[in-house]
Amino acid sequence: MSGHSKWANIKHRKGKQDALKGKLFTKLGRELIVAAKMGGANPEANFRLKIAIQKAKAANMPNDNINRAIQRGAGGQDSNNYEELVYEGYGPGGVAVMINVLTDNRNRTAGEIRHIFSKNGGNMGETGCVGWMFEKKGVLVLEPAKTNLSEDDLILLVVDKGAEDIKFEEEEVQIITAPEEFQAVKEALEKEGLSFTRAELAMIPQNTVEIKDLDQAKLLLRMMDYLEEHDDVQDVYANFDIPDDIMEQLQ
C-alpha cells in the first residue's frame, strides 16, 4: 500500500480528523477562499473549487462555513495574500515527503517546516528533490461493506469511465484515475448510489520505501503528525510502507 493510502488509513484509525476538526475546517476554508479568489464562485466553471467543496463536505464542514469562505474569496473580502508552495524532503529511512502549503509568510513557514524535519530524523531538501517520484492522480476510496456491486461489475464500471487501476483491500477499495478522468469516474459511482470515504486529487508515489525498524517508524509517524498539524500545511504525501507487524506495535 502506498504511503499516501497508508497514512490516510492511519489518520482514520487514530481519529485525527475528529480530534483536529477545528484546525481542519480552518485549512479547508483557506483552500475554498483561494480557489474562489483564483477561479470564481461557480464550482461548475472552477474545478479546483469543486474539489475543495467536495473535500469540505466529506469532512462534514457546515454548509454555512463553506458558503462564507467562497463568498470571502470570490468577493475579495479576504485580505490575506496566500502563496502556494511545495516543500520537499526526506524523512527517517530515506522516505520521500512532499508538502503542499498555503502561507502568508513563506520565510516563517519554511523555517518551521525545516525544524519539523530536522527534529524527527529527516531533512528538508531543494525544490524537485523528490517531486519526480510522485504523480498527480485522482483517488476514490470505497468501503467494501457499502459497495453493492460485485468486484467484476465495479471493475467494468470504472474502467469504462477511464479509471487506471482498482485495488481491493480488506478495509477499502481504492480506485486510481488520471486527474482529467476523476470527475467522470466519481459521477458514475455516485449514480450507482456509492459514497466515498475519500475522493481527492493527490500525489501518488511511483515506488515505496519499506520501514522495518520500529524506532524509525515511530519517528516517521511523529514527523507526519507534526507536518499535518502545522497551520499552513494543506496536504502531506510520502512514499513509505510500514509492515503490519510493525504497525501493530505502534498502535
Backbone as numpy.savetxt, mean C-alpha at the origin, in Angstrom:
# Nx Ny Nz CAx CAy CAz Cx Cy Cz
5.35 -15.46 -0.75 4.50 -14.26 -0.75 5.38 -13.02 -0.75
5.05 -12.05 -1.56 5.87 -10.85 -1.68 5.86 -10.04 -0.39
6.89 -9.19 -0.26 6.96 -8.35 0.93 5.74 -7.48 1.09
5.22 -6.96 -0.02 4.03 -6.11 0.07 2.86 -6.88 0.67
2.61 -8.07 0.16 1.49 -8.88 0.68 1.76 -9.33 2.10
2.98 -9.76 2.36 3.32 -10.22 3.70 3.09 -9.11 4.72
3.58 -7.91 4.44 3.43 -6.79 5.37 1.97 -6.41 5.52
1.21 -6.40 4.43 -0.21 -6.07 4.51 -0.93 -7.05 5.42
-0.60 -8.32 5.33 -1.24 -9.33 6.17 -0.82 -9.20 7.63
0.45 -8.87 7.85 0.92 -8.69 9.22 0.17 -7.52 9.87
0.04 -6.42 9.14 -0.68 -5.26 9.67 -2.12 -5.62 10.00
-2.73 -6.41 9.10 -4.13 -6.79 9.31 -4.27 -7.63 10.59
-3.37 -8.59 10.76 -3.46 -9.47 11.94 -3.18 -8.70 13.23
-2.28 -7.73 13.18 -1.93 -6.98 14.37 -2.97 -5.91 14.70
-3.88 -5.69 13.76 -4.91 -4.69 14.00 -4.40 -3.27 13.96
-3.30 -3.05 13.24 -2.70 -1.72 13.24 -3.59 -0.69 12.57
-4.37 -1.09 11.59 -5.22 -0.12 10.92 -6.24 0.46 11.89
-6.77 -0.37 12.81 -7.71 0.14 13.80 -7.01 0.98 14.86
-5.85 0.50 15.31 -5.13 1.19 16.37 -4.67 2.58 15.91
-4.41 2.71 14.62 -3.89 3.98 14.10 -4.91 4.68 13.21
-6.20 4.45 13.48 -7.23 4.94 12.57 -7.18 6.47 12.42
-6.98 7.19 13.51 -6.92 8.64 13.40 -5.80 9.09 12.50
-4.62 8.49 12.67 -3.48 8.83 11.82 -3.72 8.40 10.39
-4.35 7.25 10.22 -4.65 6.74 8.88 -5.58 7.70 8.15
-6.62 8.19 8.83 -7.55 9.12 8.20 -6.84 10.41 7.79
-5.89 10.86 8.60 -5.13 12.06 8.25 -4.35 11.84 6.96
-3.72 10.68 6.83 -2.94 10.37 5.63 -3.84 10.23 4.42
-4.97 9.57 4.60 -5.91 9.42 3.48 -6.46 10.77 3.06
-6.74 11.62 4.03 -7.24 12.97 3.73 -6.22 13.78 2.96
-4.96 13.63 3.31 -3.90 14.35 2.60 -3.83 13.89 1.14
-3.95 12.59 0.91 -3.93 12.08 -0.46 -5.14 12.57 -1.25
-6.30 12.62 -0.61 -7.51 13.14 -1.28 -7.33 14.60 -1.67
-6.77 15.39 -0.76 -6.54 16.81 -1.03 -5.61 16.99 -2.22
-4.49 16.27 -2.21 -3.51 16.41 -3.29 -4.09 15.94 -4.62
-4.80 14.81 -4.59 -5.40 14.29 -5.83 -6.41 15.27 -6.41
-7.26 15.83 -5.55 -8.28 16.79 -6.02 -7.63 18.09 -6.49
-6.58 18.52 -5.81 -5.88 19.75 -6.19 -5.23 19.59 -7.57
-4.71 18.39 -7.84 -4.00 18.16 -9.10 -4.94 17.90 -10.28
-6.05 17.18 -10.03 -6.87 16.74 -11.14 -8.35 17.09 -11.08
-8.77 17.85 -10.06 -10.16 18.22 -9.95 -10.97 17.27 -9.10
-12.22 17.65 -8.83 -13.05 16.95 -7.85 -13.88 15.81 -8.43
-13.85 15.62 -9.74 -14.65 14.57 -10.37 -13.83 13.29 -10.48
-14.17 12.25 -9.68 -13.37 11.03 -9.71 -13.43 10.29 -11.05
-14.49 10.50 -11.83 -14.57 9.84 -13.13 -13.57 10.42 -14.12
-13.16 11.65 -13.89 -12.17 12.29 -14.75 -10.80 12.38 -14.09
-10.68 11.85 -12.87 -9.45 11.94 -12.09 -9.19 10.58 -11.45
-8.42 9.74 -12.17 -8.23 8.35 -11.72 -7.54 8.29 -10.36
-6.60 9.18 -10.13 -5.92 9.18 -8.84 -6.91 9.45 -7.71
-7.81 10.39 -7.92 -8.82 10.69 -6.91 -9.75 9.50 -6.72
-10.11 8.84 -7.81 -11.00 7.68 -7.72 -10.39 6.59 -6.84
-9.10 6.32 -7.05 -8.40 5.32 -6.24 -8.32 5.77 -4.78
-8.06 7.06 -4.57 -7.96 7.59 -3.20 -9.28 7.46 -2.47
-10.38 7.73 -3.16 -11.71 7.59 -2.55 -11.99 6.13 -2.19
-11.67 5.22 -3.10 -11.87 3.79 -2.84 -11.06 3.34 -1.63
-9.83 3.82 -1.54 -8.97 3.46 -0.41 -9.53 4.01 0.90
-10.02 5.23 0.86 -10.59 5.85 2.06 -11.85 5.11 2.52
-12.70 4.73 1.57 -13.91 4.00 1.92 -13.58 2.61 2.47
-12.56 1.98 1.90 -12.16 0.65 2.39 -11.67 0.72 3.83
-11.14 1.88 4.23 -10.68 2.08 5.61 -11.79 2.61 6.51
-13.03 2.67 5.98 -14.20 3.16 6.73 -14.07 4.63 7.13
-13.42 5.39 6.29 -13.35 6.83 6.52 -14.74 7.42 6.24
-15.29 8.22 7.15 -16.64 8.77 6.95 -16.75 9.58 5.66
-17.90 9.50 5.01 -18.12 10.21 3.75 -17.94 11.72 3.91
-18.36 12.25 5.06 -18.20 13.69 5.29 -16.72 14.09 5.26
-15.87 13.26 5.87 -14.43 13.53 5.86 -13.88 13.49 4.45
-14.33 12.50 3.68 -13.87 12.36 2.29 -14.26 13.59 1.48
-15.52 13.98 1.59 -16.01 15.12 0.81 -15.33 16.43 1.21
-15.09 16.61 2.50 -14.42 17.84 2.95 -13.00 17.92 2.39
-12.31 16.79 2.40 -10.94 16.77 1.89 -10.92 17.09 0.39
-11.85 16.51 -0.36 -11.93 16.77 -1.80 -12.22 18.25 -2.06
-13.15 18.81 -1.29 -13.51 20.22 -1.47 -12.34 21.13 -1.13
-11.59 20.78 -0.10 -10.42 21.59 0.27 -9.39 21.60 -0.85
-9.17 20.42 -1.45 -8.18 20.33 -2.51 -8.64 21.02 -3.79
-9.84 20.69 -4.23 -10.35 21.23 -5.50 -10.63 22.73 -5.41
-11.04 23.20 -4.22 -11.38 24.60 -4.06 -10.23 25.50 -3.66
-9.04 24.90 -3.56 -7.88 25.70 -3.20 -7.88 26.17 -1.77
-8.64 25.49 -0.91 -8.74 25.92 0.49 -7.59 25.41 1.35
-6.78 24.49 0.78 -5.65 23.96 1.55 -4.39 24.70 1.14
-3.76 25.35 2.11 -2.60 26.20 1.81 -1.28 25.43 1.85
-1.32 24.16 2.27 -0.09 23.38 2.34 0.39 23.02 0.93
1.68 23.19 0.71 2.27 22.80 -0.57 3.01 21.48 -0.39
2.28 20.39 -0.57 2.88 19.08 -0.37 3.71 18.66 -1.57
4.89 18.13 -1.29 5.73 17.53 -2.32 5.56 16.02 -2.26
5.50 15.40 -3.42 5.50 13.95 -3.50 6.93 13.48 -3.71
7.42 12.67 -2.79 8.79 12.18 -2.86 8.82 10.67 -2.65
9.85 10.05 -3.18 10.07 8.62 -2.96 11.45 8.46 -2.33
11.50 7.83 -1.17 12.77 7.50 -0.53 13.02 6.01 -0.69
14.28 5.66 -0.87 14.65 4.27 -1.09 15.80 3.89 -0.17
15.89 2.62 0.14 16.98 2.17 0.99 16.94 0.68 1.22
17.77 0.26 2.17 17.87 -1.16 2.49 17.63 -1.36 3.99
16.85 -2.39 4.30 16.61 -2.76 5.68 17.52 -3.90 6.10
17.34 -4.42 7.31 18.12 -5.56 7.77 18.04 -6.72 6.77
19.17 -7.40 6.59 19.19 -8.53 5.68 19.24 -8.16 4.22
19.46 -6.87 3.92 19.52 -6.43 2.52 18.17 -6.28 1.86
17.10 -6.16 2.67 15.75 -5.99 2.13 15.62 -4.63 1.46
15.08 -4.61 0.24 14.85 -3.36 -0.49 13.56 -2.71 0.01
13.61 -1.39 0.23 12.46 -0.66 0.78 12.22 0.60 -0.05
10.96 0.81 -0.42 10.54 2.04 -1.09 9.47 2.73 -0.25
9.55 4.05 -0.13 8.64 4.80 0.72 8.09 5.99 -0.06
6.77 6.07 -0.18 6.12 7.22 -0.79 5.72 8.20 0.30
6.08 9.47 0.13 5.73 10.47 1.13 5.06 11.68 0.49
4.25 12.36 1.28 3.73 13.68 0.95 4.17 14.59 2.09
5.00 15.56 1.79 5.57 16.39 2.85 5.58 17.87 2.47
5.48 18.72 3.49 5.62 20.15 3.26 6.99 20.65 3.74
7.87 19.69 4.11 9.23 20.03 4.53 10.15 18.84 4.24
10.72 18.85 3.03 11.48 17.68 2.61 12.75 17.46 3.45
13.37 18.52 3.94 14.58 18.35 4.74 14.27 17.65 6.06
13.19 18.08 6.71 12.79 17.44 7.96 12.45 15.97 7.74
11.64 15.70 6.71 11.21 14.33 6.46 12.38 13.43 6.10
13.28 13.90 5.25 14.44 13.09 4.86 15.28 12.72 6.07
15.50 13.68 6.96 16.29 13.41 8.16 15.63 12.38 9.06
14.32 12.49 9.21 13.60 11.56 10.08 13.55 10.15 9.48
13.36 10.06 8.16 13.35 8.74 7.51 14.73 8.10 7.59
15.77 8.89 7.37 17.14 8.38 7.47 17.41 7.85 8.88
16.91 8.55 9.88 17.11 8.12 11.27 16.41 6.79 11.54
15.21 6.61 11.00 14.47 5.35 11.19 15.25 4.19 10.57
15.79 4.42 9.38 16.61 3.37 8.76 17.80 3.02 9.65
18.56 4.02 10.04 19.83 3.78 10.71 19.66 3.14 12.08
18.61 3.50 12.82 18.47 2.95 14.16 17.86 1.54 14.17
17.49 1.06 12.97 16.91 -0.28 12.88 17.69 -1.19 11.93
18.98 -0.94 11.81 19.85 -1.84 11.06 19.77 -1.69 9.56
19.27 -0.54 9.09 19.19 -0.31 7.65 19.92 0.95 7.25
19.83 1.32 5.99 20.41 2.59 5.55 19.65 3.13 4.35
19.41 4.45 4.37 18.72 5.10 3.26 19.71 5.29 2.13
19.25 4.98 0.90 20.13 5.07 -0.25 19.77 6.22 -1.16
20.44 6.24 -2.31 20.19 7.26 -3.31 18.93 6.94 -4.10
18.36 7.95 -4.74 17.20 7.74 -5.59 17.52 6.74 -6.70
16.68 5.73 -6.84 16.88 4.72 -7.87 17.64 3.49 -7.42
18.12 3.48 -6.18 18.96 2.36 -5.75 18.20 1.05 -5.66
16.89 1.11 -5.38 16.10 -0.14 -5.32 14.85 -0.07 -6.19
14.54 1.11 -6.73 13.31 1.27 -7.49 13.18 0.31 -8.65
14.31 -0.06 -9.26 14.30 -0.97 -10.40 13.84 -2.38 -10.01
13.80 -2.68 -8.72 13.38 -4.00 -8.27 11.86 -4.12 -8.15
11.12 -3.01 -8.33 9.68 -2.99 -8.13 8.97 -2.60 -9.43
7.73 -3.06 -9.57 6.86 -2.67 -10.67 5.52 -2.21 -10.13
4.96 -1.17 -10.73 3.63 -0.72 -10.31 2.58 -1.67 -10.86
1.72 -2.18 -9.99 0.68 -3.12 -10.38 -0.62 -2.80 -9.64
-1.73 -3.27 -10.18 -2.98 -3.25 -9.45 -3.06 -4.50 -8.58
-3.52 -4.35 -7.36 -3.63 -5.48 -6.43 -5.05 -5.52 -5.89
-5.72 -6.64 -6.09 -7.08 -6.87 -5.58 -7.05 -8.13 -4.73
-7.50 -8.01 -3.49 -7.43 -9.14 -2.57 -8.83 -9.50 -2.08
-9.17 -10.77 -2.21 -10.46 -11.30 -1.76 -10.25 -12.32 -0.65
-11.27 -12.48 0.18 -11.25 -13.56 1.17 -11.90 -14.79 0.55
-11.21 -15.96 0.55 -11.78 -17.16 -0.07 -13.17 -17.51 0.43
-13.40 -17.31 1.73 -14.70 -17.68 2.30 -15.83 -16.82 1.77
-15.50 -15.63 1.25 -16.53 -14.72 0.75 -16.61 -14.71 -0.78
-15.90 -15.65 -1.40 -15.87 -15.74 -2.86 -16.83 -16.83 -3.30
-17.90 -16.45 -3.99 -18.93 -17.42 -4.37 -18.67 -18.07 -5.73
-17.52 -17.76 -6.34 -17.16 -18.38 -7.61 -16.14 -19.49 -7.38
-16.18 -20.51 -8.22 -15.16 -21.55 -8.15 -13.82 -20.96 -8.61
-12.73 -21.65 -8.30 -11.42 -21.16 -8.72 -11.36 -21.01 -10.24
-11.88 -21.99 -10.96 -11.83 -21.94 -12.42 -12.63 -20.76 -12.97
-13.82 -20.53 -12.41 -14.65 -19.41 -12.88 -14.00 -18.07 -12.56
-13.38 -17.99 -11.39 -12.71 -16.75 -11.00 -11.53 -16.47 -11.93
-10.77 -17.50 -12.22 -9.62 -17.34 -13.13 -10.10 -16.86 -14.50
-11.14 -17.52 -15.05 -11.65 -17.14 -16.36 -12.14 -15.69 -16.38
-12.82 -15.29 -15.30 -13.38 -13.94 -15.23 -12.28 -12.89 -15.25
-11.27 -13.04 -14.39 -10.26 -11.98 -14.27 -9.29 -11.98 -15.44
-8.98 -13.16 -15.96 -8.07 -13.22 -17.11 -8.73 -12.59 -18.33
-10.04 -12.82 -18.48 -10.78 -12.24 -19.60 -10.76 -10.71 -19.55
-10.67 -10.15 -18.33 -10.66 -8.70 -18.17 -9.25 -8.12 -18.15
-8.24 -8.99 -18.30 -6.88 -8.48 -18.43 -5.98 -8.69 -17.24
-6.39 -9.47 -16.23 -5.52 -9.73 -15.07 -4.26 -10.48 -15.52
-3.14 -10.19 -14.86 -1.87 -10.82 -15.19 -1.63 -12.10 -14.40
-2.15 -12.15 -13.18 -1.86 -13.29 -12.31 -2.93 -13.39 -11.24
-3.16 -14.59 -10.75 -4.07 -14.81 -9.63 -3.44 -15.87 -8.73
-3.40 -15.60 -7.45 -2.75 -16.49 -6.49 -3.75 -16.88 -5.41
-3.90 -18.17 -5.22 -4.81 -18.69 -4.20 -4.00 -19.09 -2.97
-4.17 -18.32 -1.90 -3.53 -18.63 -0.62 -4.59 -19.11 0.36
-4.13 -19.63 1.50 -5.07 -20.12 2.51 -5.97 -19.00 3.02
-5.40 -17.80 3.22 -6.14 -16.70 3.83 -6.68 -15.70 2.83
-6.24 -15.77 1.55 -6.66 -14.75 0.61 -6.49 -15.22 -0.83
-7.21 -14.55 -1.70 -7.00 -14.68 -3.13 -6.48 -13.34 -3.62
-5.31 -13.34 -4.25 -4.67 -12.10 -4.68 -4.65 -12.06 -6.20
-5.18 -10.99 -6.76 -5.24 -10.80 -8.20 -4.34 -9.62 -8.56
-3.44 -9.84 -9.53 -2.49 -8.82 -9.95 -2.85 -8.37 -11.37
-2.87 -7.06 -11.58 -3.18 -6.51 -12.89 -2.15 -5.45 -13.28
-2.09 -5.14 -14.58 -1.38 -3.93 -14.99 -2.20 -2.74 -14.50
-1.56 -1.60 -14.23 -2.32 -0.44 -13.72 -3.51 -0.06 -14.60
-3.34 -0.14 -15.90 -4.40 0.27 -16.80 -5.57 -0.71 -16.86
-5.39 -1.93 -16.38 -6.47 -2.93 -16.36 -7.13 -3.05 -14.99
-6.59 -2.34 -14.01 -7.04 -2.47 -12.63 -8.54 -2.21 -12.49
-9.01 -1.11 -13.05 -10.41 -0.73 -12.87 -11.35 -1.71 -13.54
-11.00 -2.20 -14.74 -11.87 -3.15 -15.45 -12.01 -4.45 -14.68
-10.91 -4.94 -14.13 -10.96 -6.18 -13.34 -11.76 -5.97 -12.06
-11.53 -4.83 -11.41 -12.25 -4.52 -10.16 -13.75 -4.46 -10.41
-14.17 -3.77 -11.47 -15.60 -3.63 -11.77 -16.23 -4.97 -12.13
-15.48 -5.84 -12.82 -16.01 -7.16 -13.17 -16.26 -8.00 -11.92
-15.37 -7.90 -10.95 -15.55 -8.63 -9.69 -16.70 -8.06 -8.87
-16.83 -6.74 -8.88 -17.92 -6.10 -8.14 -19.28 -6.49 -8.73
-19.35 -6.67 -10.04 -20.61 -7.09 -10.67 -21.02 -8.50 -10.23
-20.04 -9.29 -9.78 -20.33 -10.63 -9.26 -20.64 -10.59 -7.77
-20.73 -9.40 -7.21 -21.07 -9.25 -5.80 -19.89 -9.43 -4.86
-18.67 -9.40 -5.38 -17.50 -9.62 -4.55 -16.97 -8.29 -4.00
-16.45 -8.33 -2.79 -15.83 -7.16 -2.18 -14.38 -7.49 -1.85
-13.61 -6.47 -1.51 -12.17 -6.63 -1.37 -11.69 -6.26 0.02
-10.70 -7.00 0.50 -10.00 -6.58 1.71 -8.95 -5.53 1.38
-8.46 -5.56 0.14 -7.57 -4.52 -0.37 -7.80 -4.37 -1.86
-7.77 -3.13 -2.32 -7.86 -2.84 -3.75 -7.05 -1.57 -3.97
-5.89 -1.69 -4.58 -4.98 -0.55 -4.66 -3.97 -0.73 -5.78
-3.34 0.38 -6.15 -2.16 0.35 -6.99 -0.95 0.34 -6.07
-0.05 -0.59 -6.30 1.07 -0.76 -5.38 2.33 -1.10 -6.15
3.46 -0.93 -5.48 4.75 -1.31 -6.04 5.06 -2.74 -5.60
5.12 -3.64 -6.56 5.31 -5.06 -6.27 6.74 -5.47 -6.58
7.43 -6.14 -5.65 8.82 -6.55 -5.91 8.89 -7.67 -6.94
9.93 -7.63 -7.77 10.12 -8.66 -8.78 10.78 -9.90 -8.20
11.44 -9.75 -7.06 12.00 -10.90 -6.35 12.00 -10.58 -4.87
12.20 -11.61 -4.05 12.13 -11.41 -2.60 13.41 -11.87 -1.91
13.62 -11.34 -0.72 14.74 -11.72 0.14 14.16 -12.44 1.36
14.59 -13.66 1.59 14.07 -14.43 2.72 14.86 -14.07 3.99
14.13 -13.72 5.03 14.73 -13.37 6.32 14.54 -14.56 7.27
15.62 -15.30 7.48 15.55 -16.51 8.32 16.03 -16.27 9.74
16.66 -15.13 9.97 17.19 -14.83 11.30 16.14 -14.09 12.13
15.87 -14.59 13.33 14.81 -14.02 14.17 15.10 -12.57 14.53
16.34 -12.26 14.90 16.69 -10.89 15.30 16.55 -9.93 14.12
16.97 -10.37 12.94 16.81 -9.53 11.75 15.33 -9.29 11.45
14.53 -10.33 11.62 13.09 -10.19 11.37 12.47 -9.19 12.34
12.87 -9.24 13.60 12.35 -8.30 14.59 12.72 -6.86 14.22
13.99 -6.65 13.86 14.43 -5.32 13.47 13.68 -4.81 12.24
13.52 -5.70 11.27 12.86 -5.33 10.03 11.42 -4.90 10.27
10.68 -5.69 11.03 9.28 -5.36 11.28 9.15 -4.11 12.15
10.11 -3.91 13.06 10.09 -2.68 13.85 10.33 -1.46 12.95
11.27 -1.60 12.01 11.54 -0.51 11.07 10.31 -0.22 10.22
9.64 -1.28 9.74 8.43 -1.09 8.94 7.36 -0.38 9.75
7.23 -0.75 11.03 6.27 -0.08 11.92 6.55 1.42 12.01
7.81 1.77 12.29 8.17 3.17 12.44 7.92 3.95 11.15
8.24 3.35 10.02 8.02 4.02 8.74 6.53 4.24 8.50
5.73 3.20 8.74 4.28 3.31 8.54 3.66 4.38 9.43
4.20 4.52 10.64 3.62 5.45 11.61 4.04 6.90 11.37
5.04 7.11 10.53 5.51 8.48 10.29 4.41 9.28 9.61
4.18 10.50 10.08 3.07 11.31 9.59 3.10 11.56 8.09
4.29 11.69 7.50 4.41 12.06 6.09 4.41 10.85 5.16
4.51 9.66 5.70 4.61 8.45 4.88 3.22 7.99 4.44
3.04 7.83 3.14 1.77 7.36 2.60 1.79 5.84 2.38
2.87 5.32 1.84 2.96 3.88 1.54 4.39 3.42 1.74
4.52 2.16 2.19 5.84 1.53 2.34 5.79 0.19 1.62
6.79 -0.06 0.79 6.88 -1.33 0.05 8.25 -1.96 0.32
8.27 -3.27 0.42 9.53 -3.97 0.67 9.48 -5.35 0.02
10.66 -5.95 -0.17 10.71 -7.23 -0.88 11.11 -8.39 0.02
10.71 -8.33 1.30 11.08 -9.41 2.21 10.08 -10.55 2.22
10.56 -11.70 2.63 9.71 -12.85 2.91 10.20 -13.46 4.22
9.33 -13.62 5.18 9.68 -14.22 6.47 9.02 -15.59 6.57
9.80 -16.66 6.71 9.20 -18.00 6.80 8.20 -18.11 7.95
7.26 -19.01 7.80 6.20 -19.16 8.79 6.73 -19.48 10.19
7.79 -20.29 10.28 8.29 -20.66 11.60 8.87 -19.45 12.33
9.47 -18.52 11.59 9.97 -17.29 12.20 8.81 -16.38 12.58
7.81 -16.31 11.71 6.64 -15.48 12.00 5.95 -15.92 13.28
5.86 -17.23 13.48 5.20 -17.75 14.69 5.90 -17.29 15.95
7.22 -17.14 15.89 7.97 -16.70 17.05 7.83 -15.19 17.29
7.39 -14.48 16.26 7.24 -13.03 16.37 5.87 -12.61 16.88
4.89 -13.51 16.82 3.50 -13.16 17.16 3.27 -13.27 18.66
